[in-house]
Structures are given as C-alpha cells and as structure tokens.
Coordinates of C-alpha atoms (C1' of nucleotides) in Angstrom, one line a residue:
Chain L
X162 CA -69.3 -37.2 91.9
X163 CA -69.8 -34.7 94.3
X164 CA -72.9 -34.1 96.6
X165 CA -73.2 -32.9 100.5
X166 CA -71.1 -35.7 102.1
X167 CA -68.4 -35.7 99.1
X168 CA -68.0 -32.2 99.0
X169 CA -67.6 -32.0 103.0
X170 CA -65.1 -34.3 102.6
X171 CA -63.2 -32.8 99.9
X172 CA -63.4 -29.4 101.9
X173 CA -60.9 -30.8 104.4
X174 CA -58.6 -31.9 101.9
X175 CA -57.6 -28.5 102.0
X176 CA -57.4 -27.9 105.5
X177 CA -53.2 -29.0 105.5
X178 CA -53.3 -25.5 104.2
X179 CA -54.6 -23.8 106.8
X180 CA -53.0 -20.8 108.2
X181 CA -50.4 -21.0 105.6
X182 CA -48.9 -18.5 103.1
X183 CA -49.3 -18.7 100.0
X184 CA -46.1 -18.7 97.5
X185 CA -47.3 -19.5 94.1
X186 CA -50.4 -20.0 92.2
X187 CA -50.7 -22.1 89.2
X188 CA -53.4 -21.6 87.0
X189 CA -55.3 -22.3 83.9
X190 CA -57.4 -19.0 82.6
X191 CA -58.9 -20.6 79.7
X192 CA -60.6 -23.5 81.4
X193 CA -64.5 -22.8 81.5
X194 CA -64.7 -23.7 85.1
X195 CA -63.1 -19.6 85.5
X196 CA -65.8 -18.2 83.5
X197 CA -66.5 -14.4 84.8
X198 CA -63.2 -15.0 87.1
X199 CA -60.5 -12.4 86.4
X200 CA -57.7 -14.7 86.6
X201 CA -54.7 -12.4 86.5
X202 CA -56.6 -10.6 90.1
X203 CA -56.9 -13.7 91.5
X204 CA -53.5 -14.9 91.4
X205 CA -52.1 -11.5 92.3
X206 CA -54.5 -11.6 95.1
X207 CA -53.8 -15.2 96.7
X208 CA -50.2 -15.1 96.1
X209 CA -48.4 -14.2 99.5
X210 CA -51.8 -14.5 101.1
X211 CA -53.0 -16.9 103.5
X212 CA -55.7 -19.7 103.9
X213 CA -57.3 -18.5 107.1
X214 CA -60.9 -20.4 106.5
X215 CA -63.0 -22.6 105.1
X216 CA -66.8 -24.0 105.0
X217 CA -69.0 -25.6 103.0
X218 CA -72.7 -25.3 102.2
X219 CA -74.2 -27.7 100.4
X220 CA -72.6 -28.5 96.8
X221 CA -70.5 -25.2 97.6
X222 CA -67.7 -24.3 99.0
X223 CA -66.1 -21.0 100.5
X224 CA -62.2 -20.4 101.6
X225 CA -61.3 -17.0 103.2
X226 CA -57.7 -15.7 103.1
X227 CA -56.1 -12.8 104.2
X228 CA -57.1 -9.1 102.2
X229 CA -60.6 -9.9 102.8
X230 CA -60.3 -12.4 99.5
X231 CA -62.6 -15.3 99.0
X232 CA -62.7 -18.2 96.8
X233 CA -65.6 -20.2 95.8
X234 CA -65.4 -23.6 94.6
X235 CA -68.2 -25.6 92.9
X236 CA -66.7 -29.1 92.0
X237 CA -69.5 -29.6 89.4
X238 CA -70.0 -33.5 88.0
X239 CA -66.2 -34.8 88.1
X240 CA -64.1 -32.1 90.0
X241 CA -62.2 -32.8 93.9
X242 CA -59.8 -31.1 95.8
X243 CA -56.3 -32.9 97.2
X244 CA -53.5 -32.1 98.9
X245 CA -50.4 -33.1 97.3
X246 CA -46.6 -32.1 98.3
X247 CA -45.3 -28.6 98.2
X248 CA -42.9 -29.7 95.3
X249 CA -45.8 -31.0 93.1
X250 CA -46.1 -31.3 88.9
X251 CA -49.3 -30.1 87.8
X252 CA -51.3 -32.5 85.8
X253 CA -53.8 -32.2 82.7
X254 CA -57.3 -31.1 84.5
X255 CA -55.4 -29.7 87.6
X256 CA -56.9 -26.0 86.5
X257 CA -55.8 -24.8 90.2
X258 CA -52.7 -25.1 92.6
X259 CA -52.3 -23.0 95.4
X260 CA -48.3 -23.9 96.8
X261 CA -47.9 -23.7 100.4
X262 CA -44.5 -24.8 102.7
X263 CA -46.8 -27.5 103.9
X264 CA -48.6 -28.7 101.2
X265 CA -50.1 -27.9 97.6
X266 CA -53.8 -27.6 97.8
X267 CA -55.6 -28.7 94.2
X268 CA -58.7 -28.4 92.5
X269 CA -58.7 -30.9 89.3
X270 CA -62.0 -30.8 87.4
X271 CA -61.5 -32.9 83.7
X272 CA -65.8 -32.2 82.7
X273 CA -65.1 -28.5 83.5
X274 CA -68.6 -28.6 84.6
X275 CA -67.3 -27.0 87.8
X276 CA -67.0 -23.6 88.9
X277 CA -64.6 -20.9 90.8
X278 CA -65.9 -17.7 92.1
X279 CA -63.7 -15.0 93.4
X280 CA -64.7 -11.9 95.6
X281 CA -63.1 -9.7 98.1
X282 CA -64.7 -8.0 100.9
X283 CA -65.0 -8.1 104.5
X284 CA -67.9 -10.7 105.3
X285 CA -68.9 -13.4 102.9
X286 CA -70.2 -12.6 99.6
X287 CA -74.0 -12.4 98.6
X288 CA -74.1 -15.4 96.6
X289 CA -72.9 -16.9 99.5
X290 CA -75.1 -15.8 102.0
X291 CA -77.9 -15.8 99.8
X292 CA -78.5 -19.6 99.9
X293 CA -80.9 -22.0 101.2
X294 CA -80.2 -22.8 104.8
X295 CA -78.8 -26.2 105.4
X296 CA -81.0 -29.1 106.0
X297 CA -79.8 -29.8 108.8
X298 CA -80.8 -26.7 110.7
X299 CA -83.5 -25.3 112.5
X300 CA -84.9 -23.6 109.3
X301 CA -85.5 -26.7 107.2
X302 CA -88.8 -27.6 108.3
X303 CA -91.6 -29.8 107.0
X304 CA -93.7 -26.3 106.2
X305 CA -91.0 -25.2 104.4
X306 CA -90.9 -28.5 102.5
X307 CA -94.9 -28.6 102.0
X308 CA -94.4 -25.4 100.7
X309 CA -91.9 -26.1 98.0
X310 CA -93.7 -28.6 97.0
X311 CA -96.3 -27.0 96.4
X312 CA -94.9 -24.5 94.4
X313 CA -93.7 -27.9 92.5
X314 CA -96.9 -29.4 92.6
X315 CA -96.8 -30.6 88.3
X316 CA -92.6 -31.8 88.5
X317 CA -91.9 -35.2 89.6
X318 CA -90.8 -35.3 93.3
X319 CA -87.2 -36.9 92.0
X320 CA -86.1 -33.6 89.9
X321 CA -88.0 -31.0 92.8
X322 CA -85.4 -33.0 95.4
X323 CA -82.2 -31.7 93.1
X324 CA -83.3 -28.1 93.2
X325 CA -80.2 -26.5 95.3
X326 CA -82.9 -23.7 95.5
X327 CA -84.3 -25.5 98.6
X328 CA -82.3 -28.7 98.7
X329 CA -78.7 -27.5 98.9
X330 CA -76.5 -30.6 98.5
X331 CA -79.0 -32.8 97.2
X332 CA -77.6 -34.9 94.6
X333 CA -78.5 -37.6 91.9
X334 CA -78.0 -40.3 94.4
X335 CA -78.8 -38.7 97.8
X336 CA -82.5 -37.9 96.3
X337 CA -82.8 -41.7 94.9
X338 CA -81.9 -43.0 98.5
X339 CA -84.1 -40.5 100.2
X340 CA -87.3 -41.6 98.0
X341 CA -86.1 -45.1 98.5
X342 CA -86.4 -45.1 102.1
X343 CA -89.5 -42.9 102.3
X344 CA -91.1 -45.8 99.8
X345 CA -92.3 -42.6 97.3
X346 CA -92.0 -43.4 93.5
X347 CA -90.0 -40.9 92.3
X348 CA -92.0 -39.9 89.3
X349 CA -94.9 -39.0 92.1
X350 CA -95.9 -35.0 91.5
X351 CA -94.5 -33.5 94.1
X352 CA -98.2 -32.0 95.1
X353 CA -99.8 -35.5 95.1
X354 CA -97.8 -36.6 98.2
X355 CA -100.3 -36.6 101.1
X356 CA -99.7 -35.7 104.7
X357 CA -98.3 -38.5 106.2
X358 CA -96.0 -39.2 103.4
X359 CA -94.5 -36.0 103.3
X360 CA -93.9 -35.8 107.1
X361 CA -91.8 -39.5 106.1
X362 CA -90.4 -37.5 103.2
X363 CA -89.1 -34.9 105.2
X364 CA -87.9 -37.2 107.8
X365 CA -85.8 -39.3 105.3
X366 CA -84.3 -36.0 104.1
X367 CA -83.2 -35.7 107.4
X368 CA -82.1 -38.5 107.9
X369 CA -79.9 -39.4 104.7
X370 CA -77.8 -36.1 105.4
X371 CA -76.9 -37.0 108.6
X372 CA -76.1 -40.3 108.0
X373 CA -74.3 -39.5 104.7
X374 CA -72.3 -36.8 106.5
X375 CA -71.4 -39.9 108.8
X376 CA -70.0 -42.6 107.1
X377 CA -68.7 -40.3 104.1
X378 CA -67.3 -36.8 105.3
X379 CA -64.6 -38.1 106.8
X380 CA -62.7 -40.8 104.6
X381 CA -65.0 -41.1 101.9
X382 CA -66.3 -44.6 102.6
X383 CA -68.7 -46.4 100.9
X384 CA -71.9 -46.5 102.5
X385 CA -73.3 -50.3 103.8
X386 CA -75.5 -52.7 101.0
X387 CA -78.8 -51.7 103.6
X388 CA -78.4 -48.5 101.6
X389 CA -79.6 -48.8 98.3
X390 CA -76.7 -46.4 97.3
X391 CA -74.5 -49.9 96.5
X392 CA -77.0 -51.5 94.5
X393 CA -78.1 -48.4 91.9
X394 CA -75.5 -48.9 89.8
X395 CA -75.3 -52.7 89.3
X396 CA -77.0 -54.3 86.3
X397 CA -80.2 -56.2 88.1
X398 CA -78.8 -54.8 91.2
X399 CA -81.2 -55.6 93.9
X400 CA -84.1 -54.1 96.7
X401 CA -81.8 -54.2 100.2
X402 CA -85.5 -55.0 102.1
X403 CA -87.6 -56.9 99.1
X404 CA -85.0 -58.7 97.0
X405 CA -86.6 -57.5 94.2
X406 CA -84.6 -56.1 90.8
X407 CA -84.6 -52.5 90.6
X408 CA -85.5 -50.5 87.9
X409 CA -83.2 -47.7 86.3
X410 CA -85.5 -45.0 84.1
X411 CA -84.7 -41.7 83.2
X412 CA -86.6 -38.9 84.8
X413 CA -86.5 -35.3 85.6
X414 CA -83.6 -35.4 82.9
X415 CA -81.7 -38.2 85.3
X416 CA -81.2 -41.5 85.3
X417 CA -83.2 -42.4 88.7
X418 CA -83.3 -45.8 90.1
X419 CA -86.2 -47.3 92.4
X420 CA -87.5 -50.3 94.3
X421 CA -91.0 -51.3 92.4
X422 CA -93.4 -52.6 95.1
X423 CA -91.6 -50.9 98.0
X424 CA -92.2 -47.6 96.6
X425 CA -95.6 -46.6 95.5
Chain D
dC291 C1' -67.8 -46.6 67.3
dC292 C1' -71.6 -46.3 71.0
dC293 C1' -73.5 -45.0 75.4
dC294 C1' -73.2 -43.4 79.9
dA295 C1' -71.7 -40.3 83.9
dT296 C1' -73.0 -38.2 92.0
dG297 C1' -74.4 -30.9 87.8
dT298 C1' -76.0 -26.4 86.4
dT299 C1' -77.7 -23.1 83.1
dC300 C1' -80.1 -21.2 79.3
dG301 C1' -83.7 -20.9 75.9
dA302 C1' -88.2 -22.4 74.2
dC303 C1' -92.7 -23.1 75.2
dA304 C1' -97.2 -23.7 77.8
Chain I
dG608 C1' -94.1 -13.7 85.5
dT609 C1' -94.1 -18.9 86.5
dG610 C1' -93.2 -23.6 85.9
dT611 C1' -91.4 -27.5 83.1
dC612 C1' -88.5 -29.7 79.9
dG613 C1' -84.5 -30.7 76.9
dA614 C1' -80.2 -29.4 75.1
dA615 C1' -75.6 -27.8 75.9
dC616 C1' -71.4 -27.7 78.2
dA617 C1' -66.2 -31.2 78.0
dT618 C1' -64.0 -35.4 79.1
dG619 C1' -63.2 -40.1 80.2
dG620 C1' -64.5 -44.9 81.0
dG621 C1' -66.9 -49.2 79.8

DNA sequence: CCCCATGTTCGACA
DNA sequence: GTGTCGAACATGGG
C-alpha cells in the first residue's frame, strides 16, 4: 500500500505515543520483516523507554526513544501502523506492539515484505542519513533529475521513477500519475526525454508529492476522479481529460497503467 | 484452482 | 564496475 503520502500518514498513527513510557513489548522474532534485528536487544532496549520522536523520509520511517535507541520501520507492500487501546489482543500479522498508558502503538505487516531496523546511538543512524534528500527540498533539482536520467538513459522512465535511490517515496501509483500528468509514455527511455519534457517531468514530480501529501497525509482520503489514481484500477477505467480507456501493461516488472493519445 | 497485489533485494547476464 | 531484468520473498483477496 504504502508510498510517501501513506506512509506520512501512517507515521502519525503513532504519535498518541509520544512522550510516553514504554511498559511492554510484544513481539514476533521469527517473522522475516526482523531479519538482521536482534530481537531479544530490542525489547530489552524499548521496554521502560520512551517515544520521544518520529519522522519520515520517503517509504521510511525513523522513531527515537530514550538511551539513544532508534527504530526503523519500512512498511514494505501490505504493512501500517495503528494505534489501538493500552489493553489490546494482538492479532495474526501484528509482528510489533509497543504498550503505552495511552495507547498501544502497532506495526501489522501479513506479506512480511516489510522491514524493522534497530540502532542505538546519539544522532540518527547512517542508513538514515545516507538517503536521497526529499523531493520536496531545495536539493531535488531538475540537474539532478537530468542527471539520473542519464545515468538511466536504456530503463524505461516508469521503473527509473521507483528507484528510492533518487526518488524516495516514489511508488507504483505515484510514478503512473506523475507520467500521466506530464503526458510521457511510461515505457519512454529515460534518456530520450528531451528538454522541455523533462523540465514538465520534473515539475509533475513536484507537484504529485505535494498534492498527495495534501489530500492523503492526514486522513488517508482518496484522491479526486481528475487524478487518474481512481481510475487505474477499474476494468476499462477511463482518461480523466480524454475519455479514452486506459491501458494496463506490465513494465519495469510492474503493472503500469497509461492514457494512450495523452501520453506520447 | 487461478491470477493479482501502492516493494525491495539478489543473482545472472550483457 | 555498471546497468538491466526477472525471480524470489509470504499472504490474502477476487
């Protein structure tokens, strides 16, 4: 499910735990979403600590709590976080429950394509820092983007937009919509795009982070029908601005859906 | 039973 | 070394 706007929102579930002390935490070590985590540390670590922080960068996410400890949280294709009440049952996929007086804050995740990262120290860790700065900021800039593509030149523009590398939070649907509205077929090499189609490229980038962030991030509501986000998944869904079916084909390993006429 | 799923990683190959 | 592609991971829903 998740990408940028999803995993902002699920981010906040967590913030009823905020500033609060940890009492128990419920685990389960064998699930692969653990993988290098040393489980046994990291409940010995959280419990009686406290939730002091949280962010989120992209498809990541980062809490801080108290002893310099920090959890990372990748929700991978069908993992979330909720809050649920401090008395609170488990379920089958719920691989992590942090119990608090206020709430219980929950990771489920039934793929187990998700992943949990655990580090202490006194400033972020390196994977964390390490990443590719946020679209939204100063240092995403159409260079940067000619670059990368570039780089890219052979790959279909549609699988070079899901490479966290450069696109962090870029998802399945976020890079359909952004090709969509930049009127780019997605199978286009990513070094055939000319000048004034990659400034609109970069643009729409842009442009569908901020507005995802917008109608999303905050109670996880469906975007309008002028996106084509509401009409990918229908069965001869159509074009929001031609009418026109859209076509569903797999590419860069995804099933990608475009407008044919609008884009080009 | 079949096919599909908003993601990442690893190995093979050019 | 670099870039590209397909398979694998695990589960549930239609």
């Amino acid at each position: 499910m998740p990408e940028l706007a999803e995993v902002e929102y699920f981010r906040k579930q967590w913030d009823s735990g905020l500033r609060r002390r940890v009492g128990r935490v419920h685990l389960h070590p064998q699930v692969r979403d653990f993988r290098s985590v040393d489980t046994d540390q990291l409940s010995k670590a959280l419990q009686g600590g406290t939730l002091q922080s949280s962010q989120a960068h992209g498809k990541q996410m980062l809490f801080g709590f108290s002893g310099g400890y920090w959890l990372g949280v990748h929700l991978g294709m069908s993992g979330r976080l909720h809050h649920q009440p401090p008395v609170y049952v488990p379920d089958t996929h719920d691989h992590l429950a942090l119990y608090t007086t206020k709430a219980t804050l929950v990771f489920t995740d039934p793929r187990q394509f998700g992943r949990i990262r655990f580090d202490q120290g006194k400033t972020p860790p390196d994977w964390w820092q390490s990443q590719a700065p946020d679209l939204l900021s100063d240092a995403f800039t159409r260079d940067a983007l000619k670059a990368f593509l570039q780089r890219r030149s052979k790959a279909p523009i549609k699988a070079v937009l899901l490479m966290q590398e450069r696109f962090p939070g870029i998802g399945n649907w976020m890079a359909d919509e952004i090709l969509w509205r930049a009127r780019i077929l997605p199978a286009t090499p990513a070094g055939a795009i000319q000048r004034q189609r990659l400034t609109k490229l970069y643009e729409m980038i842009c442009e569908v982070c901020r507005e995802a962030l917008e109608v999303i991030s905050s109670d996880y509501s469906d975007p309008p029908d002028s996106w084509l986000f509401n009409h990918r998944w229908r069965d001869n869904g159509a074009c929001p601005q031609t009418g026109v079916t859209l076509i569903r084909e797999e590419i860069g390993g995804r099933t990608t859906c475009w407008s044919p006429q609008w884009q080009r």
